[in-house]
Amino acid sequence: MIVNSSHQLWIYDTTLRDGTQREGLSVSLEDKLRIARRLDELGIPFIEGGWPGANPKDVQLFWQLQEQPLKQAQIVPFCSTRRPNKSASSEPMLQAILAASTLWVTIFGKSWDLHVTEGLKTSLAENLEMIRDTIEYLRTQNRRVIYDAEHWFDGYKHNRDYALQTIKTAIAAGAEWLVLCDTNGGTLPHEVSQIVTDVIKSCPPGIQLGIHTHNDSDTAIANALAGVMAGVQMVQGTINGYGERCGNANLCSLIPNLQLKLGYNCIAPNQLSQLAQASRFVSEVVNLAPDDHAPFVGRSAFAHKGGIHVSAVQRNPLTYEHIEPEKIGNCRRIVISEQAGVSNVLMKARGFGIELDKNHPATREILQRLKELESQGYQFEAAEASFELLMREALQTRPSWFQVKGFQIHCDLGKILDTTKALATVKVAVNNEDIWEAAEGNGPVAALDAALRKALIKFYPQIETFELTDYKVRILNGHTGTSATTRAMVELGNGQQRWTTIGVSNNILEASYQAVVEGLEYGLLLHSQLNAEVG
């Protein structure tokens, strides 16, 4: 590791502004407040809250944070320079920025002459005056200024001298930070290195540079790292890389790369160990599924599937892991699949709290059963709850909570086809008592789930806390038409935990039934284990 322990890097998070510009992402005021407080706990020093002059939600965000300030982070409003041929002191949008009552403000201005003449429809000289006047005015109002040089790299490549004039103007006006923005995301790392180096040589000594990169060329993280290696001291990005078009530089990858591999100080080690949880928290708040394959923080980032890999990791994790997952709050996972070996089964058993020896007769039985089922279309790497039930069945420790003796499902097509109602009837045996129940639902799986719960809830009231949170179906061999094998997966949760179960059949309802029944069984197993621990 390169040691730069004396070098502090300042992390600037723009999830609440640039991140929310991602297509399909929408957040409420309460969502933004929750994210801001989580980032504050993570130790992020600068959090860009939004543009108060642009919408009421952002105005309210800054009001709320005046009443209940963050613990350590600086909340920062974002705004453009004043408009052409106006004065900064009479600019309404700057008054909204001042009303946010923050110590720091971020102002962006044009670096690319094309944007000045074609976008703003003004002269190059007037653009420089807009930068100067805006920053000087904010300084007279006792604000510290971060200046975002928008489209910096494109502007530099098109007209180097003018681009440099814009940031020299910002420095002279009193900006403390100059952030070089790859707004279109088209720059490559070697260009970033060259241009940042030239900026440092061309500007007065002691300037503080930042970098803001977009991922349109899939190089946002590489570009940010190149900027840091060339001398920038602030890195801007978003949690999970959220942002407009292809997104922004992902702080969940940048922070551990900078801190664990390059030796920079970004956040405290105990805060770094919260990174994976913070990533998942933000994805839940913005209602986007977490990326299981995201580097560092993804569920699969330290997952091992091949038997040879698993055996090696057991001996020394460094064989197939580039860092210790615990340092960023993640964990090692042993994935069960048709590629599994005995090592996978044994490590998985330990993860379930099951003591299993490689010489136990059940070990080979589990492995053989696993491979047989996966050849039929089961996929246990994504349905670990079903695999634990399979393992317990082989060991004869699988509880028998209930037995489904039969079910029927009837569907009525409404006048509007998307309002299909289904009626499910089930016959369930509990403690040698047969129970018949029926329930309706929006579709056959919802109806079946409701009927099973109705039959079981008087015996197992905890089922009321189980929520079916996801349902997926995949056709495995579509060329066989309506007799194709179907894989159904359901995810359930109880407010604290989530688990996934699986069913496979050439009948979609049968596959769904298998998954739903195992989902309820596994929830009951978790509940009994919790009661045993409490007892």
Short mmCIF file of C-alpha atoms in Angstrom, two decimals:
data_model
loop_
_atom_site.label_atom_id
_atom_site.label_comp_id
_atom_site.label_asym_id
_atom_site.label_seq_id
_atom_site.Cartn_x
_atom_site.Cartn_y
_atom_site.Cartn_z
CA MET A 1 0.00 0.00 0.00
CA ILE A 2 1.21 3.51 -0.81
CA VAL A 3 1.35 5.37 2.49
CA ASN A 4 -0.06 8.90 2.41
CA SER A 5 -1.12 9.04 6.03
CA SER A 6 -0.27 12.74 6.25
CA HIS A 7 -2.55 13.53 3.30
CA GLN A 8 -6.17 14.31 4.07
CA LEU A 9 -8.66 13.83 1.28
CA TRP A 10 -11.98 15.61 1.54
CA ILE A 11 -15.00 13.60 0.43
CA TYR A 12 -17.88 15.59 -1.01
CA ASP A 13 -21.12 13.67 -1.42
CA THR A 14 -23.67 14.82 -3.99
CA THR A 15 -26.16 11.95 -3.72
CA LEU A 16 -28.93 14.34 -2.64
CA ARG A 17 -28.42 16.59 -5.66
CA ASP A 18 -26.62 14.96 -8.58
CA GLY A 19 -27.59 11.45 -7.46
CA THR A 20 -31.31 12.23 -7.48
CA GLN A 21 -31.06 13.19 -11.15
CA ARG A 22 -30.83 9.48 -11.99
CA GLU A 23 -33.71 8.33 -14.19
CA GLY A 24 -36.29 6.45 -12.12
CA LEU A 25 -35.04 7.74 -8.76
CA SER A 26 -37.34 9.89 -6.66
CA VAL A 27 -36.99 10.92 -3.02
CA SER A 28 -39.15 12.76 -0.53
CA LEU A 29 -38.00 15.40 1.92
CA GLU A 30 -37.95 12.78 4.67
CA ASP A 31 -35.87 10.49 2.45
CA LYS A 32 -33.30 13.24 1.90
CA LEU A 33 -33.10 13.97 5.62
CA ARG A 34 -32.58 10.28 6.44
CA ILE A 35 -29.81 9.97 3.85
CA ALA A 36 -28.12 13.17 5.02
CA ARG A 37 -28.01 11.93 8.61
CA ARG A 38 -26.66 8.53 7.55
CA LEU A 39 -23.89 10.21 5.51
CA ASP A 40 -23.12 12.39 8.51
CA GLU A 41 -22.70 9.27 10.66
CA LEU A 42 -20.44 7.82 7.95
CA GLY A 43 -18.10 10.77 8.45
CA ILE A 44 -18.58 12.47 5.07
CA PRO A 45 -17.31 16.06 5.59
CA PHE A 46 -19.30 17.77 2.79
CA ILE A 47 -22.88 16.83 1.86
CA GLU A 48 -24.48 18.67 -1.03
CA GLY A 49 -28.15 19.01 -0.11
CA GLY A 50 -29.59 20.40 -3.34
CA TRP A 51 -30.49 23.65 -5.03
CA PRO A 52 -32.71 25.68 -2.67
CA GLY A 53 -33.78 28.12 -5.37
CA ALA A 54 -34.91 25.37 -7.70
CA ASN A 55 -37.65 23.60 -5.71
CA PRO A 56 -39.53 23.85 -2.38
CA LYS A 57 -38.30 20.43 -1.19
CA ASP A 58 -34.70 21.61 -1.07
CA VAL A 59 -35.69 24.85 0.67
CA GLN A 60 -37.40 22.78 3.37
CA LEU A 61 -34.39 20.46 3.66
CA PHE A 62 -32.10 23.34 4.62
CA TRP A 63 -34.71 24.77 7.00
CA GLN A 64 -34.99 21.40 8.75
CA LEU A 65 -31.22 21.11 9.05
CA GLN A 66 -31.04 24.59 10.56
CA GLU A 67 -33.42 23.37 13.28
CA GLN A 68 -31.64 20.04 13.78
CA PRO A 69 -28.08 20.37 12.49
CA LEU A 70 -25.89 17.48 11.41
CA LYS A 71 -23.27 16.29 13.89
CA GLN A 72 -20.09 16.92 11.91
CA ALA A 73 -20.79 17.32 8.18
CA GLN A 74 -21.11 20.62 6.35
CA ILE A 75 -24.41 20.72 4.46
CA VAL A 76 -23.85 22.64 1.24
CA PRO A 77 -26.35 24.29 -1.14
CA PHE A 78 -25.70 24.26 -4.89
CA CYS A 79 -26.36 27.05 -7.38
CA SER A 80 -25.11 28.59 -10.62
CA THR A 81 -23.36 31.90 -11.08
CA ARG A 82 -25.60 34.91 -11.60
CA ARG A 83 -27.29 35.38 -14.96
CA PRO A 84 -25.69 37.49 -17.74
CA ASN A 85 -25.91 41.25 -17.45
CA LYS A 86 -27.34 41.17 -13.91
CA SER A 87 -25.73 41.88 -10.56
CA ALA A 88 -25.11 39.14 -8.03
CA SER A 89 -26.57 41.22 -5.19
CA SER A 90 -29.94 41.42 -6.97
CA GLU A 91 -30.02 37.79 -8.13
CA PRO A 92 -33.03 36.00 -6.51
CA MET A 93 -31.51 32.52 -6.72
CA LEU A 94 -28.46 33.69 -4.76
CA GLN A 95 -30.78 35.08 -2.07
CA ALA A 96 -32.27 31.60 -1.73
CA ILE A 97 -28.75 30.21 -1.28
CA LEU A 98 -28.01 32.75 1.44
CA ALA A 99 -31.31 31.95 3.15
CA ALA A 100 -30.09 28.35 3.56
CA SER A 101 -27.77 29.80 6.24
CA THR A 102 -24.83 27.49 5.58
CA LEU A 103 -21.13 28.21 6.05
CA TRP A 104 -20.19 26.76 2.65
CA VAL A 105 -21.86 27.18 -0.74
CA THR A 106 -21.08 25.54 -4.07
CA ILE A 107 -21.33 27.65 -7.21
CA PHE A 108 -20.89 26.28 -10.70
CA GLY A 109 -19.80 28.29 -13.69
CA LYS A 110 -19.01 27.73 -17.35
CA SER A 111 -15.54 26.59 -18.39
CA TRP A 112 -16.27 25.67 -22.00
CA ASP A 113 -16.52 28.58 -24.41
CA LEU A 114 -19.09 26.61 -26.42
CA HIS A 115 -21.48 26.70 -23.46
CA VAL A 116 -20.88 30.40 -22.93
CA THR A 117 -21.67 31.45 -26.47
CA GLU A 118 -24.23 28.78 -27.38
CA GLY A 119 -25.82 28.04 -24.02
CA LEU A 120 -25.74 31.33 -22.13
CA LYS A 121 -25.78 33.42 -25.33
CA THR A 122 -23.28 35.83 -23.86
CA SER A 123 -19.67 36.88 -24.32
CA LEU A 124 -16.60 35.19 -22.91
CA ALA A 125 -15.77 38.37 -20.98
CA GLU A 126 -19.24 38.51 -19.41
CA ASN A 127 -18.94 34.88 -18.27
CA LEU A 128 -15.74 35.78 -16.42
CA GLU A 129 -17.54 38.72 -14.85
CA MET A 130 -20.39 36.43 -13.77
CA ILE A 131 -17.91 34.16 -11.99
CA ARG A 132 -16.10 37.05 -10.33
CA ASP A 133 -19.19 38.98 -9.26
CA THR A 134 -20.99 35.92 -7.84
CA ILE A 135 -18.10 34.67 -5.75
CA GLU A 136 -17.12 38.12 -4.49
CA TYR A 137 -20.71 38.81 -3.46
CA LEU A 138 -20.98 35.52 -1.56
CA ARG A 139 -17.69 36.28 0.17
CA THR A 140 -19.06 39.65 1.34
CA GLN A 141 -21.92 37.65 2.90
CA ASN A 142 -19.41 35.59 4.88
CA ARG A 143 -19.82 32.42 2.82
CA ARG A 144 -16.96 30.10 1.98
CA VAL A 145 -17.10 29.09 -1.67
CA ILE A 146 -16.52 25.85 -3.53
CA TYR A 147 -16.36 26.60 -7.25
CA ASP A 148 -17.41 23.80 -9.63
CA ALA A 149 -15.83 24.35 -13.04
CA GLU A 150 -18.55 22.76 -15.14
CA HIS A 151 -17.48 20.92 -18.32
CA TRP A 152 -13.91 21.68 -17.29
CA PHE A 153 -12.12 18.94 -19.21
CA ASP A 154 -14.07 19.48 -22.44
CA GLY A 155 -13.55 23.22 -22.11
CA TYR A 156 -9.83 22.77 -21.49
CA LYS A 157 -9.42 20.55 -24.55
CA HIS A 158 -11.36 22.99 -26.73
CA ASN A 159 -9.86 26.26 -25.50
CA ARG A 160 -7.19 25.77 -22.85
CA ASP A 161 -6.38 29.44 -22.29
CA TYR A 162 -9.97 30.48 -21.71
CA ALA A 163 -10.71 27.54 -19.42
CA LEU A 164 -7.71 28.49 -17.28
CA GLN A 165 -8.93 32.10 -17.18
CA THR A 166 -12.23 30.95 -15.64
CA ILE A 167 -10.63 29.21 -12.67
CA LYS A 168 -8.02 31.95 -12.17
CA THR A 169 -10.93 34.39 -11.99
CA ALA A 170 -12.60 32.18 -9.37
CA ILE A 171 -9.38 32.05 -7.32
CA ALA A 172 -8.96 35.83 -7.43
CA ALA A 173 -12.58 36.32 -6.38
CA GLY A 174 -12.09 34.23 -3.25
CA ALA A 175 -13.10 30.63 -4.04
CA GLU A 176 -11.34 28.24 -1.64
CA TRP A 177 -11.91 25.07 -3.65
CA LEU A 178 -11.76 24.65 -7.43
CA VAL A 179 -13.49 21.49 -8.58
CA LEU A 180 -12.66 20.23 -12.07
CA CYS A 181 -15.78 18.61 -13.50
CA ASP A 182 -15.95 15.97 -16.22
CA THR A 183 -19.61 16.80 -16.71
CA ASN A 184 -20.10 14.81 -19.92
CA GLY A 185 -18.10 11.85 -18.62
CA GLY A 186 -16.06 11.49 -21.77
CA THR A 187 -12.54 12.06 -20.46
CA LEU A 188 -10.07 9.20 -19.96
CA PRO A 189 -7.70 8.75 -17.00
CA HIS A 190 -4.49 9.68 -18.81
CA GLU A 191 -6.11 12.95 -19.92
CA VAL A 192 -7.22 13.69 -16.35
CA SER A 193 -3.66 13.20 -15.09
CA GLN A 194 -2.16 15.47 -17.75
CA ILE A 195 -4.74 18.22 -17.35
CA VAL A 196 -4.69 18.27 -13.54
CA THR A 197 -0.90 18.45 -13.63
CA ASP A 198 -1.06 21.40 -16.02
CA VAL A 199 -3.64 23.20 -13.86
CA ILE A 200 -1.39 22.90 -10.80
CA LYS A 201 1.56 24.29 -12.76
CA SER A 202 -0.50 27.11 -14.32
CA CYS A 203 -2.29 28.38 -11.19
CA PRO A 204 -0.96 30.14 -8.09
CA PRO A 205 0.73 27.90 -5.50
CA GLY A 206 -1.42 26.42 -2.75
CA ILE A 207 -4.67 26.09 -4.68
CA GLN A 208 -7.07 23.41 -3.44
CA LEU A 209 -8.38 21.28 -6.27
CA GLY A 210 -11.27 18.85 -6.36
CA ILE A 211 -12.59 16.49 -9.02
CA HIS A 212 -16.11 15.59 -10.08
CA THR A 213 -16.48 12.76 -12.59
CA HIS A 214 -19.32 11.10 -14.47
CA ASN A 215 -19.41 7.54 -15.70
CA ASP A 216 -20.45 7.87 -19.36
CA SER A 217 -17.20 6.20 -20.49
CA ASP A 218 -17.21 3.79 -17.52
CA THR A 219 -14.14 5.56 -16.16
CA ALA A 220 -15.57 7.78 -13.40
CA ILE A 221 -13.74 5.98 -10.60
CA ALA A 222 -10.52 5.65 -12.60
CA ASN A 223 -10.68 9.34 -13.49
CA ALA A 224 -11.20 10.36 -9.87
CA LEU A 225 -8.26 8.20 -8.77
CA ALA A 226 -6.11 9.68 -11.55
CA GLY A 227 -7.03 13.15 -10.33
CA VAL A 228 -6.04 12.32 -6.76
CA MET A 229 -2.73 10.82 -7.86
CA ALA A 230 -2.06 14.01 -9.84
CA GLY A 231 -2.72 16.22 -6.82
CA VAL A 232 -6.43 16.97 -6.21
CA GLN A 233 -7.49 16.99 -2.56
CA MET A 234 -11.29 16.76 -2.80
CA VAL A 235 -13.26 13.97 -4.45
CA GLN A 236 -16.91 14.38 -5.32
CA GLY A 237 -19.23 11.44 -5.93
CA THR A 238 -22.41 9.69 -4.90
CA ILE A 239 -23.36 6.63 -2.88
CA ASN A 240 -23.77 3.64 -5.22
CA GLY A 241 -22.74 5.82 -8.16
CA TYR A 242 -26.25 7.23 -8.60
CA GLY A 243 -26.51 10.13 -11.01
CA GLU A 244 -27.75 11.42 -14.32
CA ARG A 245 -27.33 9.25 -17.43
CA CYS A 246 -24.71 6.63 -16.48
CA GLY A 247 -24.13 7.98 -13.00
CA ASN A 248 -21.37 9.63 -10.98
CA ALA A 249 -18.18 8.32 -9.41
CA ASN A 250 -19.20 5.72 -6.85
CA LEU A 251 -18.02 6.69 -3.37
CA CYS A 252 -18.56 3.12 -2.19
CA SER A 253 -15.63 2.09 -4.39
CA LEU A 254 -13.64 5.32 -4.27
CA ILE A 255 -13.38 5.61 -0.49
CA PRO A 256 -11.95 2.11 0.14
CA ASN A 257 -9.60 2.38 -2.85
CA LEU A 258 -8.31 5.72 -1.62
CA GLN A 259 -8.07 4.75 2.02
CA LEU A 260 -7.14 1.06 2.03
CA LYS A 261 -4.99 0.94 -1.09
CA LEU A 262 -3.55 4.43 -1.52
CA GLY A 263 -3.25 5.29 2.17
CA TYR A 264 -5.22 8.56 2.17
CA ASN A 265 -7.33 9.67 5.13
CA CYS A 266 -10.98 9.91 4.09
CA ILE A 267 -13.09 8.73 7.03
CA ALA A 268 -12.29 7.00 10.32
CA PRO A 269 -11.72 3.21 10.22
CA ASN A 270 -14.79 2.56 12.38
CA GLN A 271 -16.85 4.62 9.92
CA LEU A 272 -15.34 2.80 6.94
CA SER A 273 -16.65 -0.43 8.46
CA GLN A 274 -20.18 1.01 8.04
CA LEU A 275 -19.80 1.55 4.28
CA ALA A 276 -21.60 -1.58 3.07
CA GLN A 277 -24.52 -0.94 5.42
CA ALA A 278 -24.71 2.71 4.31
CA SER A 279 -24.78 1.61 0.67
CA ARG A 280 -27.69 -0.74 1.31
CA PHE A 281 -29.47 1.83 3.47
CA VAL A 282 -29.42 4.42 0.69
CA SER A 283 -30.59 1.88 -1.91
CA GLU A 284 -33.51 0.97 0.34
CA VAL A 285 -34.48 4.61 0.96
CA VAL A 286 -34.46 5.47 -2.76
CA ASN A 287 -36.28 2.19 -3.51
CA LEU A 288 -33.72 0.76 -5.91
CA ALA A 289 -32.54 -2.83 -5.63
CA PRO A 290 -28.97 -3.07 -4.30
CA ASP A 291 -26.42 -4.16 -6.89
CA ASP A 292 -25.31 -7.55 -5.58
CA HIS A 293 -22.22 -7.44 -7.80
CA ALA A 294 -21.05 -3.97 -6.81
CA PRO A 295 -17.35 -3.93 -5.87
CA PHE A 296 -16.58 -3.76 -2.15
CA VAL A 297 -20.16 -3.39 -0.85
CA GLY A 298 -22.15 -5.81 -3.02
CA ARG A 299 -23.54 -9.01 -1.56
CA SER A 300 -21.44 -10.99 -4.06
CA ALA A 301 -18.27 -8.93 -3.70
CA PHE A 302 -16.72 -11.58 -1.45
CA ALA A 303 -18.78 -14.58 -2.55
CA HIS A 304 -16.93 -17.78 -3.45
CA LYS A 305 -18.56 -20.41 -5.63
CA GLY A 306 -15.94 -22.73 -7.14
CA GLY A 307 -14.80 -25.59 -4.89
CA ILE A 308 -11.10 -24.86 -5.48
CA HIS A 309 -11.63 -21.22 -4.54
CA VAL A 310 -13.47 -22.17 -1.37
CA SER A 311 -10.74 -24.58 -0.27
CA ALA A 312 -8.09 -21.92 -0.85
CA VAL A 313 -10.03 -19.22 1.00
CA GLN A 314 -10.41 -21.56 3.96
CA ARG A 315 -6.63 -21.83 4.18
CA ASN A 316 -5.88 -18.18 3.49
CA PRO A 317 -8.49 -15.58 2.45
CA LEU A 318 -5.82 -13.58 0.61
CA THR A 319 -5.83 -16.22 -2.12
CA TYR A 320 -9.07 -14.88 -3.58
CA GLU A 321 -9.86 -11.65 -1.69
CA HIS A 322 -8.15 -8.33 -2.35
CA ILE A 323 -9.07 -6.87 1.06
CA GLU A 324 -10.61 -8.07 4.30
CA PRO A 325 -14.38 -7.66 3.74
CA GLU A 326 -14.95 -6.68 7.37
CA LYS A 327 -12.98 -3.46 6.86
CA ILE A 328 -15.82 -2.02 4.78
CA GLY A 329 -18.61 -3.80 6.64
CA ASN A 330 -19.11 -6.65 4.19
CA CYS A 331 -18.68 -10.36 4.80
CA ARG A 332 -17.42 -13.49 3.10
CA ARG A 333 -20.09 -15.71 1.55
CA ILE A 334 -19.77 -19.28 0.35
CA VAL A 335 -22.10 -19.77 -2.59
CA ILE A 336 -23.79 -23.11 -3.09
CA SER A 337 -24.15 -24.31 -6.69
CA GLU A 338 -23.51 -27.23 -8.99
CA GLN A 339 -19.85 -26.17 -8.96
CA ALA A 340 -19.69 -26.68 -5.20
CA GLY A 341 -17.39 -29.09 -3.44
CA VAL A 342 -17.35 -30.48 0.05
CA SER A 343 -15.63 -27.29 1.24
CA ASN A 344 -18.60 -25.20 0.12
CA VAL A 345 -21.04 -27.42 1.98
CA LEU A 346 -19.01 -27.40 5.19
CA MET A 347 -18.52 -23.62 5.19
CA LYS A 348 -22.16 -23.05 4.36
CA ALA A 349 -23.19 -25.32 7.21
CA ARG A 350 -21.07 -23.27 9.62
CA GLY A 351 -22.78 -20.14 8.33
CA PHE A 352 -26.12 -21.69 9.24
CA GLY A 353 -24.83 -22.66 12.68
CA ILE A 354 -24.79 -26.35 11.75
CA GLU A 355 -21.86 -28.51 12.84
CA LEU A 356 -21.00 -30.85 9.97
CA ASP A 357 -17.92 -32.98 9.43
CA LYS A 358 -16.61 -33.83 5.98
CA ASN A 359 -16.79 -37.52 6.88
CA HIS A 360 -20.42 -37.36 7.97
CA PRO A 361 -22.57 -39.49 5.63
CA ALA A 362 -24.94 -36.56 5.16
CA THR A 363 -22.20 -34.36 3.70
CA ARG A 364 -21.91 -36.35 0.47
CA GLU A 365 -25.68 -36.82 0.40
CA ILE A 366 -26.20 -33.04 0.57
CA LEU A 367 -23.64 -32.44 -2.16
CA GLN A 368 -25.17 -35.07 -4.43
CA ARG A 369 -28.69 -33.79 -3.83
CA LEU A 370 -27.54 -30.25 -4.49
CA LYS A 371 -26.08 -31.13 -7.88
CA GLU A 372 -29.12 -33.19 -8.87
CA LEU A 373 -31.50 -30.34 -8.06
CA GLU A 374 -29.40 -27.69 -9.77
CA SER A 375 -29.36 -29.83 -12.91
CA GLN A 376 -33.18 -29.67 -12.78
CA GLY A 377 -33.13 -25.87 -12.61
CA TYR A 378 -32.80 -25.04 -8.93
CA GLN A 379 -30.42 -22.19 -8.08
CA PHE A 380 -29.47 -22.26 -4.43
CA GLU A 381 -26.89 -19.50 -4.59
CA ALA A 382 -29.83 -17.07 -4.73
CA ALA A 383 -32.09 -19.10 -2.41
CA GLU A 384 -30.02 -19.91 0.65
CA ALA A 385 -33.06 -20.46 2.86
CA SER A 386 -34.12 -23.39 0.69
CA PHE A 387 -30.62 -24.80 0.86
CA GLU A 388 -30.58 -24.66 4.65
CA LEU A 389 -33.89 -26.54 4.70
CA LEU A 390 -32.43 -29.11 2.30
CA MET A 391 -29.39 -29.50 4.55
CA ARG A 392 -31.50 -29.89 7.68
CA GLU A 393 -33.65 -32.47 5.94
CA ALA A 394 -30.58 -34.58 5.13
CA LEU A 395 -29.51 -34.29 8.76
CA GLN A 396 -33.06 -35.08 9.92
CA THR A 397 -33.24 -31.81 11.86
CA ARG A 398 -35.81 -30.06 9.66
CA PRO A 399 -38.86 -29.23 11.77
CA SER A 400 -42.27 -30.32 10.50
CA TRP A 401 -44.49 -27.32 11.11
CA PHE A 402 -47.31 -28.28 8.79
CA GLN A 403 -48.14 -30.40 5.76
CA VAL A 404 -49.95 -29.11 2.70
CA LYS A 405 -52.22 -31.91 1.48
CA GLY A 406 -53.59 -30.07 -1.52
CA PHE A 407 -54.54 -26.76 -3.07
CA GLN A 408 -56.70 -25.39 -5.86
CA ILE A 409 -56.61 -22.02 -7.55
CA HIS A 410 -59.38 -20.40 -9.56
CA CYS A 411 -58.89 -17.19 -11.52
CA ASP A 412 -61.53 -14.72 -12.71
CA LEU A 413 -60.62 -12.26 -15.43
CA GLY A 414 -62.14 -8.90 -14.65
CA LYS A 415 -63.48 -6.47 -17.19
CA ILE A 416 -60.08 -4.85 -17.14
CA LEU A 417 -57.48 -7.55 -17.73
CA ASP A 418 -55.00 -6.16 -15.22
CA THR A 419 -57.46 -6.67 -12.34
CA THR A 420 -57.33 -10.47 -12.38
CA LYS A 421 -58.59 -11.88 -9.09
CA ALA A 422 -57.70 -15.36 -7.89
CA LEU A 423 -59.27 -17.63 -5.27
CA ALA A 424 -57.08 -20.24 -3.60
CA THR A 425 -58.29 -23.08 -1.41
CA VAL A 426 -55.83 -25.14 0.65
CA LYS A 427 -55.94 -28.23 2.84
CA VAL A 428 -53.29 -28.13 5.53
CA ALA A 429 -52.53 -30.54 8.36
CA VAL A 430 -51.14 -29.23 11.64
CA ASN A 431 -50.66 -31.61 14.58
CA ASN A 432 -52.78 -34.23 12.76
CA GLU A 433 -55.62 -31.74 12.38
CA ASP A 434 -56.86 -30.97 8.85
CA ILE A 435 -57.72 -27.35 8.10
CA TRP A 436 -59.51 -26.10 5.00
CA GLU A 437 -59.22 -22.43 4.13
CA ALA A 438 -59.79 -20.13 1.15
CA ALA A 439 -58.59 -16.64 0.35
CA GLU A 440 -58.53 -14.19 -2.54
CA GLY A 441 -55.58 -12.31 -3.91
CA ASN A 442 -54.38 -10.22 -6.82
CA GLY A 443 -53.14 -13.21 -8.77
CA PRO A 444 -52.71 -16.89 -7.92
CA VAL A 445 -49.50 -16.59 -5.86
CA ALA A 446 -50.93 -13.84 -3.64
CA ALA A 447 -54.11 -15.88 -3.17
CA LEU A 448 -52.16 -19.04 -2.28
CA ASP A 449 -49.98 -17.13 0.17
CA ALA A 450 -53.07 -15.58 1.80
CA ALA A 451 -54.88 -18.94 2.10
CA LEU A 452 -51.87 -20.64 3.69
CA ARG A 453 -51.46 -17.83 6.21
CA LYS A 454 -55.18 -17.96 7.03
CA ALA A 455 -54.95 -21.69 7.71
CA LEU A 456 -51.80 -21.47 9.83
CA ILE A 457 -52.06 -18.21 11.75
CA LYS A 458 -54.04 -19.59 14.70
CA PHE A 459 -51.26 -22.14 15.25
CA TYR A 460 -48.37 -19.82 14.42
CA PRO A 461 -49.40 -16.17 15.03
CA GLN A 462 -45.89 -14.98 14.15
CA ILE A 463 -46.76 -15.61 10.49
CA GLU A 464 -48.59 -12.29 10.58
CA THR A 465 -45.19 -10.55 10.62
CA PHE A 466 -43.98 -12.34 7.47
CA GLU A 467 -44.24 -10.20 4.37
CA LEU A 468 -43.85 -11.48 0.80
CA THR A 469 -41.54 -8.79 -0.58
CA ASP A 470 -40.56 -10.16 -3.99
CA TYR A 471 -41.63 -12.82 -6.48
CA LYS A 472 -39.72 -13.78 -9.61
CA VAL A 473 -40.39 -16.36 -12.30
CA ARG A 474 -37.99 -17.56 -14.98
CA ILE A 475 -38.67 -19.95 -17.86
CA LEU A 476 -35.66 -22.26 -18.10
CA ASN A 477 -36.26 -24.01 -21.42
CA GLY A 478 -38.59 -21.83 -23.42
CA HIS A 479 -38.25 -23.92 -26.59
CA THR A 480 -40.57 -26.53 -25.03
CA GLY A 481 -43.50 -24.12 -25.03
CA THR A 482 -46.16 -24.45 -22.33
CA SER A 483 -44.45 -27.52 -20.85
CA ALA A 484 -41.29 -25.50 -20.12
CA THR A 485 -39.62 -25.83 -16.73
CA THR A 486 -40.33 -22.82 -14.53
CA ARG A 487 -38.26 -21.55 -11.63
CA ALA A 488 -40.06 -19.44 -9.03
CA MET A 489 -38.30 -17.51 -6.29
CA VAL A 490 -39.95 -15.66 -3.44
CA GLU A 491 -38.42 -13.32 -0.91
CA LEU A 492 -40.01 -12.84 2.49
CA GLY A 493 -39.11 -10.65 5.42
CA ASN A 494 -40.08 -10.15 9.05
CA GLY A 495 -38.87 -6.59 9.56
CA GLN A 496 -35.39 -7.65 10.67
CA GLN A 497 -34.37 -10.39 8.25
CA ARG A 498 -35.03 -11.39 4.66
CA TRP A 499 -34.83 -14.83 3.14
CA THR A 500 -35.33 -16.34 -0.30
CA THR A 501 -36.76 -19.73 -1.26
CA ILE A 502 -37.15 -21.52 -4.55
CA GLY A 503 -39.40 -23.95 -6.39
CA VAL A 504 -39.00 -25.64 -9.79
CA SER A 505 -41.63 -27.42 -11.86
CA ASN A 506 -43.09 -27.57 -15.35
CA ASN A 507 -46.22 -26.12 -13.70
CA ILE A 508 -45.78 -22.48 -12.71
CA LEU A 509 -48.27 -22.81 -9.85
CA GLU A 510 -46.51 -25.88 -8.49
CA ALA A 511 -43.15 -24.08 -8.59
CA SER A 512 -44.66 -21.06 -6.85
CA TYR A 513 -46.33 -23.28 -4.25
CA GLN A 514 -43.02 -24.92 -3.38
CA ALA A 515 -41.31 -21.56 -2.92
CA VAL A 516 -44.11 -20.03 -0.85
CA VAL A 517 -44.42 -23.05 1.46
CA GLU A 518 -40.66 -23.17 2.10
CA GLY A 519 -40.67 -19.42 2.68
CA LEU A 520 -43.23 -19.80 5.48
CA GLU A 521 -41.35 -22.82 6.89
CA TYR A 522 -38.08 -20.94 7.00
CA GLY A 523 -39.69 -17.95 8.71
CA LEU A 524 -41.02 -20.27 11.41
CA LEU A 525 -37.54 -21.79 11.78
CA LEU A 526 -36.00 -18.33 12.28
CA HIS A 527 -38.66 -17.47 14.85
CA SER A 528 -38.04 -20.68 16.81
CA GLN A 529 -34.27 -20.08 16.79
CA LEU A 530 -34.78 -16.54 18.10
CA ASN A 531 -37.02 -17.80 20.90
CA ALA A 532 -34.42 -20.42 21.80
CA GLU A 533 -31.71 -17.75 22.04
CA VAL A 534 -33.92 -15.51 24.19
CA GLY A 535 -34.89 -18.47 26.38
#
